[in-house]
Coordinates of C-alpha atoms in Angstrom, one line a residue:
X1 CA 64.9 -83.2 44.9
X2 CA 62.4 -84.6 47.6
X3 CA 59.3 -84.3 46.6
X4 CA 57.2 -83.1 49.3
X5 CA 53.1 -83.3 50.0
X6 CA 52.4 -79.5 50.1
X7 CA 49.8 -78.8 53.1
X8 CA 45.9 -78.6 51.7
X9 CA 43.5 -76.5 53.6
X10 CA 40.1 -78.3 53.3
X11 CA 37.9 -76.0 51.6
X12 CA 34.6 -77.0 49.1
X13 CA 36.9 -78.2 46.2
X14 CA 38.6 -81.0 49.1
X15 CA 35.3 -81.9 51.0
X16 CA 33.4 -82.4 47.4
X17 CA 34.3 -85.7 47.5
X18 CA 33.6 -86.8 51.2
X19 CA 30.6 -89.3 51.4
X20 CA 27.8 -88.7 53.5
X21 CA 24.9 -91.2 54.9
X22 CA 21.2 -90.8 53.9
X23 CA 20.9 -90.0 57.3
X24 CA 22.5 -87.2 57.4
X25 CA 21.7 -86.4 53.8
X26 CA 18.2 -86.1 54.8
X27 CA 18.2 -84.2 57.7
X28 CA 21.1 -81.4 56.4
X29 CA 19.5 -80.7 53.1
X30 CA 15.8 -81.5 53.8
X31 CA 15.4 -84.0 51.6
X32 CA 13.4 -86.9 51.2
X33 CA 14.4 -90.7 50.9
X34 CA 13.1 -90.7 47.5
X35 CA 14.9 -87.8 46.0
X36 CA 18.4 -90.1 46.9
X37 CA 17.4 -92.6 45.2
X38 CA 18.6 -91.0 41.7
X39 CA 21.6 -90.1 43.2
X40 CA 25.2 -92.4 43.2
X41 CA 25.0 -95.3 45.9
X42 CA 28.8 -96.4 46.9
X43 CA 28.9 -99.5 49.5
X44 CA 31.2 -98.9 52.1
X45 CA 32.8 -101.9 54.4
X46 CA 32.1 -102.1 57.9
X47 CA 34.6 -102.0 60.3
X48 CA 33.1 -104.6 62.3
X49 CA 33.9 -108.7 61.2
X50 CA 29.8 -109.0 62.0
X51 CA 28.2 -105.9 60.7
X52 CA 27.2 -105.6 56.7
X53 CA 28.5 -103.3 54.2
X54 CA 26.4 -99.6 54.4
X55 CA 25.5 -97.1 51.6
X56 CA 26.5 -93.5 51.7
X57 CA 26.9 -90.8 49.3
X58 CA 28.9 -87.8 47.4
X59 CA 28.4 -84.8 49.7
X60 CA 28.4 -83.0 46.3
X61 CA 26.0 -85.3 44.9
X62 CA 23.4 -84.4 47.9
X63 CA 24.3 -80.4 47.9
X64 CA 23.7 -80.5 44.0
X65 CA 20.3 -82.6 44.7
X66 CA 18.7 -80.1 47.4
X67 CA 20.0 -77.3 45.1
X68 CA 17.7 -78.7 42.5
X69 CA 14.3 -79.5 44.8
X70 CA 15.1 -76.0 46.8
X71 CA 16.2 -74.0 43.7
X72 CA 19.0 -71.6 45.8
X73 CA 20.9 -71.8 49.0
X74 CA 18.6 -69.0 50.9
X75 CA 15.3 -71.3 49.8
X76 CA 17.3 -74.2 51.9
X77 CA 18.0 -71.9 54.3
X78 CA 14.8 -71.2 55.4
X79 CA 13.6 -74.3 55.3
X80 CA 16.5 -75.2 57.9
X81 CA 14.9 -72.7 60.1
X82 CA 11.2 -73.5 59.6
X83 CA 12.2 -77.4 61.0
X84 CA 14.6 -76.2 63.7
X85 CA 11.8 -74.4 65.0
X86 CA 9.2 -77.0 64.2
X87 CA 11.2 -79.5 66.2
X88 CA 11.5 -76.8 69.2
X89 CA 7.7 -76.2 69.0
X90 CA 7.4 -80.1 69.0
X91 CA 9.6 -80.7 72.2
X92 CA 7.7 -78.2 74.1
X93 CA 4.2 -79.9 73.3
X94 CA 5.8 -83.4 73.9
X95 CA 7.1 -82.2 77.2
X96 CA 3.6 -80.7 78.4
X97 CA 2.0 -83.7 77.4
X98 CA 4.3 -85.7 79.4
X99 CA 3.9 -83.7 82.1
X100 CA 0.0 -83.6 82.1
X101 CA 0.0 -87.6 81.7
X102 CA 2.1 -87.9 84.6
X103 CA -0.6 -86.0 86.4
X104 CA -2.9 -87.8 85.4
X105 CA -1.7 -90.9 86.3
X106 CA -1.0 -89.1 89.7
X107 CA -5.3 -88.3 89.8
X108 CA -6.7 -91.7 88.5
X109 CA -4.2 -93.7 89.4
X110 CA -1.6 -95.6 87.0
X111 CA -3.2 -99.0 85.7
X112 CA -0.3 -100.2 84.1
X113 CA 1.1 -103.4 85.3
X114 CA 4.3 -103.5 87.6
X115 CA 4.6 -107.1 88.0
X116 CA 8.4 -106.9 87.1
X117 CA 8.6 -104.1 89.7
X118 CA 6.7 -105.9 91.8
X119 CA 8.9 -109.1 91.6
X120 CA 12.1 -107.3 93.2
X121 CA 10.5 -107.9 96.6
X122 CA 10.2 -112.0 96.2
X123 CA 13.4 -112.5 96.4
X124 CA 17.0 -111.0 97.5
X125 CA 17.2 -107.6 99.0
X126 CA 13.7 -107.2 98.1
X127 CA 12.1 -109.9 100.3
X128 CA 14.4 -109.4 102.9
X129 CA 13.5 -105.8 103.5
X130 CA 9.8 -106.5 103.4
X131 CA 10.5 -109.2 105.3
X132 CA 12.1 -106.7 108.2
X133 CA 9.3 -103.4 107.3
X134 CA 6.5 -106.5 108.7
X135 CA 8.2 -106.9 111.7
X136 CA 9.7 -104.1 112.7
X137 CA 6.3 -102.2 112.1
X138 CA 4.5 -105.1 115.0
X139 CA 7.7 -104.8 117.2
X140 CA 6.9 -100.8 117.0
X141 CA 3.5 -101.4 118.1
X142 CA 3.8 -103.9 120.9
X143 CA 6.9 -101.8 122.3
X144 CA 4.9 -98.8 122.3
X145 CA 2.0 -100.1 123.9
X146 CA 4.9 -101.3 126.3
X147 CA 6.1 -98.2 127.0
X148 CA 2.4 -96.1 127.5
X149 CA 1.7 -99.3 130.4
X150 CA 5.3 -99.0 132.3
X151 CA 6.6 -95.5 131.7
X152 CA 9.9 -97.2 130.8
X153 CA 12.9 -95.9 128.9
X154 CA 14.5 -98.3 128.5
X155 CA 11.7 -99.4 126.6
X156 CA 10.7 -96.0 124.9
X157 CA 13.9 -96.1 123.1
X158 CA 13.2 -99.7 122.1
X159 CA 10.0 -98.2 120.5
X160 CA 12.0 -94.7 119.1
X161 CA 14.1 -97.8 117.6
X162 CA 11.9 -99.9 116.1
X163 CA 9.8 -97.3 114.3
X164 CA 13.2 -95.7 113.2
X165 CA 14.1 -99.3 111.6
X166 CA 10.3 -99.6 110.3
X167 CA 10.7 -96.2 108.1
X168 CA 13.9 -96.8 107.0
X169 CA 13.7 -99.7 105.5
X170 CA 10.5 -98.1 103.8
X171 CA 12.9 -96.3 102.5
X172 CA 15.3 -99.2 101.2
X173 CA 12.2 -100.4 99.7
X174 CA 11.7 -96.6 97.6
X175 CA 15.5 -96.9 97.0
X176 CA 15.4 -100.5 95.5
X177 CA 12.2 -99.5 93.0
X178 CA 13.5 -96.7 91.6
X179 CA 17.2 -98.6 91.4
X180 CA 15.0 -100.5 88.9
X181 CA 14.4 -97.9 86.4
X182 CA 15.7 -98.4 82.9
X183 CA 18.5 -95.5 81.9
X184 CA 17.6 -92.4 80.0
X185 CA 19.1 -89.5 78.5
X186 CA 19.4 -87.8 81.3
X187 CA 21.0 -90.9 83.1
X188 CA 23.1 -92.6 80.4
X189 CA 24.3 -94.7 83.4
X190 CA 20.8 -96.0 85.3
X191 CA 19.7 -95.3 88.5
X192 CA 22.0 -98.2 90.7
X193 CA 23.1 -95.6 93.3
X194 CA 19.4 -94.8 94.5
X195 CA 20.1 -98.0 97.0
X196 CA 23.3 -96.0 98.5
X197 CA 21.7 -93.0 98.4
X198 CA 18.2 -94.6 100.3
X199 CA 20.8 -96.3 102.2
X200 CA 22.7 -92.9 103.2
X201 CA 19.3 -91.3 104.2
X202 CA 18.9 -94.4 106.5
X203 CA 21.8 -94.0 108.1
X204 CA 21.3 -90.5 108.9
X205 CA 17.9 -91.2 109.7
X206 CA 19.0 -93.9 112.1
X207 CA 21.5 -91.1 113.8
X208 CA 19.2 -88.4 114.1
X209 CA 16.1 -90.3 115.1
X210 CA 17.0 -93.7 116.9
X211 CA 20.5 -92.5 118.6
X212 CA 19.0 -88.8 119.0
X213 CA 15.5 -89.5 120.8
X214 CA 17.5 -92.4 122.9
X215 CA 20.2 -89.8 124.2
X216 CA 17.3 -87.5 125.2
X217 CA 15.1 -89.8 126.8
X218 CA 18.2 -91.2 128.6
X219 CA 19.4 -88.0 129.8
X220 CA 15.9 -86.7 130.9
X221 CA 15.7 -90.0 132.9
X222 CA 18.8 -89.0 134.9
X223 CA 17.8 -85.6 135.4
X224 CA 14.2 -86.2 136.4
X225 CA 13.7 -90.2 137.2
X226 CA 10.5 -91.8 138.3
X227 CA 9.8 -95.0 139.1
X228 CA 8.8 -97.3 136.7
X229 CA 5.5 -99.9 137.2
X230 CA 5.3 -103.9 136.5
X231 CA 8.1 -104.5 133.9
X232 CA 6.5 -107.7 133.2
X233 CA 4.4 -107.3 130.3
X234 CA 7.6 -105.4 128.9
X235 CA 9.8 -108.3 129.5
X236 CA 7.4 -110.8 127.2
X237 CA 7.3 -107.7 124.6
X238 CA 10.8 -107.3 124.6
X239 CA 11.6 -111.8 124.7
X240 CA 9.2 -111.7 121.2
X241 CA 11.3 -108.6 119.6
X242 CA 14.1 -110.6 120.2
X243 CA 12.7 -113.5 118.6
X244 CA 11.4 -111.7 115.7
X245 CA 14.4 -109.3 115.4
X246 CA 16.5 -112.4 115.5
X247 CA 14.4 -114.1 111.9
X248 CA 14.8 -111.0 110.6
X249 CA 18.9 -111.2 111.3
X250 CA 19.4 -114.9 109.9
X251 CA 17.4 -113.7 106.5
X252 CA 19.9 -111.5 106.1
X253 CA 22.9 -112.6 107.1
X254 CA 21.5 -116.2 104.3
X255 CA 21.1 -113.7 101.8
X256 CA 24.5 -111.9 102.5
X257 CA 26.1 -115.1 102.6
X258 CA 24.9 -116.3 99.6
X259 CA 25.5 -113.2 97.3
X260 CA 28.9 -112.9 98.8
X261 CA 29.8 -116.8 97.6
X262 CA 28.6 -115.7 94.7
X263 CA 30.6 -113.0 93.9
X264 CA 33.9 -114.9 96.1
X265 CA 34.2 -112.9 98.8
X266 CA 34.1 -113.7 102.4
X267 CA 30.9 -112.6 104.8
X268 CA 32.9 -109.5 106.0
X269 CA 34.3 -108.2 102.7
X270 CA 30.9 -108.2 101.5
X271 CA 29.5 -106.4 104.2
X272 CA 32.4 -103.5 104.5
X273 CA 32.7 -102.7 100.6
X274 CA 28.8 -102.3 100.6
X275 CA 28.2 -104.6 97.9
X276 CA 24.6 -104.5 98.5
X277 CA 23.7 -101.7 100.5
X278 CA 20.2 -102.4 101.4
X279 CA 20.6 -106.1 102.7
X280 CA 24.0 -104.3 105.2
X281 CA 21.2 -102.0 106.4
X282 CA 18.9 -104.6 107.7
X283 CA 21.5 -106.8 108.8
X284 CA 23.1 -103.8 111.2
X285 CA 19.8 -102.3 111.8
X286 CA 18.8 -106.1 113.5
X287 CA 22.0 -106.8 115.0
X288 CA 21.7 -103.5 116.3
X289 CA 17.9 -104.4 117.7
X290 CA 19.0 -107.6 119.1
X291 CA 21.7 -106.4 120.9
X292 CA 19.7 -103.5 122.5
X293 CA 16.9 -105.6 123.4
X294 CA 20.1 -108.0 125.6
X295 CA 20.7 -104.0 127.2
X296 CA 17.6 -102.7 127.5
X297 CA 16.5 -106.1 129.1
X298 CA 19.2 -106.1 131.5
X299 CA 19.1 -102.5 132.6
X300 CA 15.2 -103.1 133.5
X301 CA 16.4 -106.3 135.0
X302 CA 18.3 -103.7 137.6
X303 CA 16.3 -101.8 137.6
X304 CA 13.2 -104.2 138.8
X305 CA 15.7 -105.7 141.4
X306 CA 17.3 -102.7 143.0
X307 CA 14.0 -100.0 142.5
X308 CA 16.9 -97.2 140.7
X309 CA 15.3 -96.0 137.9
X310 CA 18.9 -94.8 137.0
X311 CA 19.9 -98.5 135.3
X312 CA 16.8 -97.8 133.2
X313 CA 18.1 -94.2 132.3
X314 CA 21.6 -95.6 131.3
X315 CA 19.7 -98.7 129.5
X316 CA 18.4 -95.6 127.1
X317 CA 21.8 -94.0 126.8
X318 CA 23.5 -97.5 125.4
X319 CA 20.9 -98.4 123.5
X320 CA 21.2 -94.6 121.4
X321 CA 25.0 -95.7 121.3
X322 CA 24.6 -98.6 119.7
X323 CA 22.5 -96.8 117.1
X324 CA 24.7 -94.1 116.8
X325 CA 27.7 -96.8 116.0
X326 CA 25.7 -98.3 113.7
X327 CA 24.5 -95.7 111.6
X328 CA 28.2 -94.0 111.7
X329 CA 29.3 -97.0 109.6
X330 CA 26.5 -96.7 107.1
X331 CA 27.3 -93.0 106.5
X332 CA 31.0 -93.7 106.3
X333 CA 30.3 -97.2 103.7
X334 CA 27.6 -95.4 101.6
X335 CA 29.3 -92.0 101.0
X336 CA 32.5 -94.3 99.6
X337 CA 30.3 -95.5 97.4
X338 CA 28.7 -92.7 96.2
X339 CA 32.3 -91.1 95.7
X340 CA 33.4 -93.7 93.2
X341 CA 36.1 -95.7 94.7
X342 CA 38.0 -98.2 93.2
X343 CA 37.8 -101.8 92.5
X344 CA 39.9 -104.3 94.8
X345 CA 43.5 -104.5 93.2
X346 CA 43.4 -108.2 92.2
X347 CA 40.4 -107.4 90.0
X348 CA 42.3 -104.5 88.7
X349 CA 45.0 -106.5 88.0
X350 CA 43.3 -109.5 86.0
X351 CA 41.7 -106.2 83.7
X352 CA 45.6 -105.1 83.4
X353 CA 46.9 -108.3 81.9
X354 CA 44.2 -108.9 80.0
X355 CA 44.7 -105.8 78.3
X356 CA 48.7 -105.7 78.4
X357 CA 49.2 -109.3 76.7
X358 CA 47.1 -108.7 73.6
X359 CA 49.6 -108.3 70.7
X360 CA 47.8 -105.2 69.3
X361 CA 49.1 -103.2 72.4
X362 CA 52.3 -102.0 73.3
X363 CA 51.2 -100.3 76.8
X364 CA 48.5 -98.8 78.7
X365 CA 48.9 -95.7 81.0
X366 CA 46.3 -94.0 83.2
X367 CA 44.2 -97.2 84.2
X368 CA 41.0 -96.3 86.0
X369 CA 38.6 -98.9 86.9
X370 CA 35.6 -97.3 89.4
X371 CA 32.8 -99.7 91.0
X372 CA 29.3 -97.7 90.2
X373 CA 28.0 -100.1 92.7
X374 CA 25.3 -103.1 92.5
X375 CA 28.4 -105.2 90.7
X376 CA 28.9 -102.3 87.7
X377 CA 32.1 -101.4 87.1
X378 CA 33.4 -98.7 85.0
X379 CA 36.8 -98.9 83.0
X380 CA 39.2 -96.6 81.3
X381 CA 42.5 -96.8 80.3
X382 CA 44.6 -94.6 77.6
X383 CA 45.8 -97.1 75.4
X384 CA 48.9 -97.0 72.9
X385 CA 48.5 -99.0 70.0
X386 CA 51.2 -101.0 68.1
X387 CA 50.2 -99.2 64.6
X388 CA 52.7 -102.1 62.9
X389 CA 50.3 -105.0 64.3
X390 CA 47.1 -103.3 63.2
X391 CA 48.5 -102.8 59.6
X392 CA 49.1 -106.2 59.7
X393 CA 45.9 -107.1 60.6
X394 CA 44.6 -104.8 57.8
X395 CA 46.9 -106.3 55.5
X396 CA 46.2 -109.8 56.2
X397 CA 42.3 -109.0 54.9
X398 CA 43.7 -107.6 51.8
X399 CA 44.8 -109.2 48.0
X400 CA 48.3 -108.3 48.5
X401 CA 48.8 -109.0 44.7
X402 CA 46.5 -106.8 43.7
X403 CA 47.5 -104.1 46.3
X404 CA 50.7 -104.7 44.5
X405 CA 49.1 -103.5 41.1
X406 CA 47.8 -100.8 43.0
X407 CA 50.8 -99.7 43.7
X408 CA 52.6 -100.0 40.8
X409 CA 50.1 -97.6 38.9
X410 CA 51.3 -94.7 41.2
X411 CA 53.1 -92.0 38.8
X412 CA 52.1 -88.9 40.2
X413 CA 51.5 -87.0 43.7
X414 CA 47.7 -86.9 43.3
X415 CA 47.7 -90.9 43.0
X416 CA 49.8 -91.2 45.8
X417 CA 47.7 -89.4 48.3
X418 CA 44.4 -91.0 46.6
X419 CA 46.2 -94.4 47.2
X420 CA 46.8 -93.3 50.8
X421 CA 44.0 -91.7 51.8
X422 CA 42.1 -95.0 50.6
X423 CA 43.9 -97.6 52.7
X424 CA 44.7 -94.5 55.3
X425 CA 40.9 -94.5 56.1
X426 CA 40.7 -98.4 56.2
X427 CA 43.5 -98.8 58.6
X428 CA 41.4 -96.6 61.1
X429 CA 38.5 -98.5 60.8
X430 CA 40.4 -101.1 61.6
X431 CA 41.9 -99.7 64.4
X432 CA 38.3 -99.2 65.6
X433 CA 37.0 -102.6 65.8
X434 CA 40.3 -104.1 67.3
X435 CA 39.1 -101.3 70.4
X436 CA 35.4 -103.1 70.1
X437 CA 37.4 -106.7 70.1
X438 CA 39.3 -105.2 73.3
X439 CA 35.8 -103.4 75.0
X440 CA 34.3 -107.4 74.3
X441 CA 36.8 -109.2 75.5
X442 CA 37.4 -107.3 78.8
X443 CA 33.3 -107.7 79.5
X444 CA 33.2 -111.6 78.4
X445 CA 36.1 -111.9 80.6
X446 CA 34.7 -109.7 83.7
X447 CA 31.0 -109.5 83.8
X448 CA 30.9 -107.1 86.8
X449 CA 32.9 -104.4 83.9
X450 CA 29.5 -102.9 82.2
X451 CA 31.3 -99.6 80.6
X452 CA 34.7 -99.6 78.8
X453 CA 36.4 -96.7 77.7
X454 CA 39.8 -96.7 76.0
X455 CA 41.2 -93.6 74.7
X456 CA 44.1 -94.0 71.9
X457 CA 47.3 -92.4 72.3

């Protein structure tokens, strides 16, 4: 006759036996660290090769225990209650008090030091966007006063321009200050994607106000045009933008280059997969500004030479093209960012093999790997274990011989599932830490992968 395990259902008389942590012991009985030390200590091992052993308890053990402080169930009972709604009571009042500190911090000012804040914009993205709010804030001025002398509109969307440049890349700045912020509960993951999202705002700012305000000056030029006075003070305003906007343009394009050798991509790839969104926003946004200082110069060239104010008119018009290119390929980079695309396939593939020629897996299905932007990348993957290599690696831990004894002393059903459920529960801790050994190794191996999850099939 087989014999045959008959199903158990898991009722008190199974679970009496489960151990529990003083943790937990503490908080679901409302007990106190002293009333476990009479109890029964039992050392558990640790799954992980560098972690020591823990102490937990008989779940019996505790229930007895908080039976004997609390003197009957509906006595422990209430005192659940009374703490749940202590610990409501306490959220609420830590809340308001967070909420009044934060104003008044927002009334007298917040004294606390930001120098690590403060250090983002001496270097990198930082210093070049301060770098181009300096500028661009002069160039708005000059061109303005420009504009007021000559009537020019050519030169009004020059200043529409520059003042559109100067406020987004206030906005960069925002964006790469509150990137900064450590992660919370609320965002497990940080705040990375407030540079795409400062950067999408630019972009859209750059459309609505640079390209818009050009179009409509342009267009009101043709319909009502009037001539223009002495372009020359304009000329020696728009020769300096063009130096200045020009700096501004080979800070970037340094820093581009040398994050994109850094991370072993070429100039371009760096620039179209957005790896740094607010350094691509200054570099376009001056490209942009030199190249419509070249048209806005040579339509008032025309202009001065042939007396139509039209050349000026159509000067406006290209200029709010150029802007509207460039801010059409911020939208488009940024949003594909936001969305969560992929990582390039040759990365994907080096995370693949990596994971594929460890002996302790026998395939992997349902690979995702998504960039979260700022050089974080996110991985999952359903893995299927080889369960014969990680009893093997349990196995090799163990004293076979005695395991042997062990064994050997089996006579009856209940040893047998004892026995089992024993080295049953070990095997899945250490199926556990070979997933940690795998999580480690793919982030030694790729330092862009911050976030590993693999599921086990």
């Amino acid at each position: 006759v087989k014999a045959v395990l008959k199903k158990r259902e898991y009722g008190p008389k199974y679970t009496q036996n489960n151990f529990i942590t003083g943790v937990r012991a503490i908080n679901e009985f409302c007990l106190k660290s002293s009333d476990l030390d009479q109890l029964r200590k039992i050392k558990r091992r640790s799954p992980h090769d560098d972690t020591e052993t823990f102490t937990v308890y008989l779940r019996s053990d505790v229930e007895a225990k908080s039976l004997e402080v609390w003197g009957s169930p509906e006595a422990l009972a209430r005192e659940r209650k009374r703490r749940k709604e202590a610990e409501i009571k306490y959220r609420e009042n830590l809340f308001r008090n967070q909420r009044l500190l934060r104003e008044y911090k927002e009334f007298f000012g917040n004294t606390k030091p930001r120098s690590s804040a403060a250090a983002m914009f001496f270097k990198g993205p930082g210093k070049v966007v301060m770098v181009a709010i300096c500028i661009n804030g002069l160039n708005f001025f000059f061109k303005l006063l420009a504009w007021v002398y000559t009537g020019s509109a050519s030169m009004f969307s020059e200043a529409i321009h520059s003042l559109a440049d100067t406020c987004n890349q206030a906005l960069l700045a925002l964006g790469i200050s509150q990137s900064a912020r450590t992660p919370d509960p609320s965002h497990p993951y940080g705040f990375t994607n407030m540079r795409y999202i400062a950067s999408l705002i630019s972009g859209v700012g750059i459309f609505m106000m640079g390209a818009g305000l050009s179009w409509y000056h342009g267009i009101m030029g043709l319909l009502h045009p009037h001539p223009i006075e002495s372009l020359l003070w304009a000329y020696c305003i728009l020769a300096g933008s063009l130096v200045s906007e020009g700096a501004t343009l080979l800070v970037a394009i340094n820093e581009i280059r040398r994050s994109a050798r850094a991370k072993g991509l070429s100039f371009y790839q760096y620039v179209v997969q957005s790896c740094d969104p607010s350094t691509n926003v200054v570099l376009l946004e001056d490209a942009a500004a030199v190249l419509s200082v070249a048209v806005a110069a040579t339509c008032m060239g025309l202009t001065s030479l042939t007396g139509n104010p039209y050349y000026d008119s159509v000067g406006s018009l290209g200029v709010g093209t150029l802007l509207g290119t460039v801010s059409a390929f911020l939208i488009y980079t940024n949003t594909e960012a936001l969305l969560g695309r992929s990582i390039q396939p040759e990365q994907l593939q080096r995370l693949t093999e990596l994971l594929e020629s460890d002996p302790v897996v026998r395939a992997i299905h349902d690979v995702k790997a998504t960039d979260m932007g700022m050089s974080k990348v996110r991985f999952k993957a359903e893995v299927d274990f080889d369960g014969r290599v990680v009893t093997r690696s349990y196995l090799e831990k163990q004293d076979i011989e005695q395991l042997l004894q062990e064994i050997q002393q089996v006579k009856t059903l209940e040893e047998l599932e004892a026995f089992m459920l024993k080295h049953g529960e070990n095997i899945i801790d250490t199926l556990g830490a070979e997933v940690d050994r795998l999580e480690k190794d793919l982030k030694q191996r790729n330092p862009d992968v911050r976030h590993v999850d693999l599921e086990i099939l």
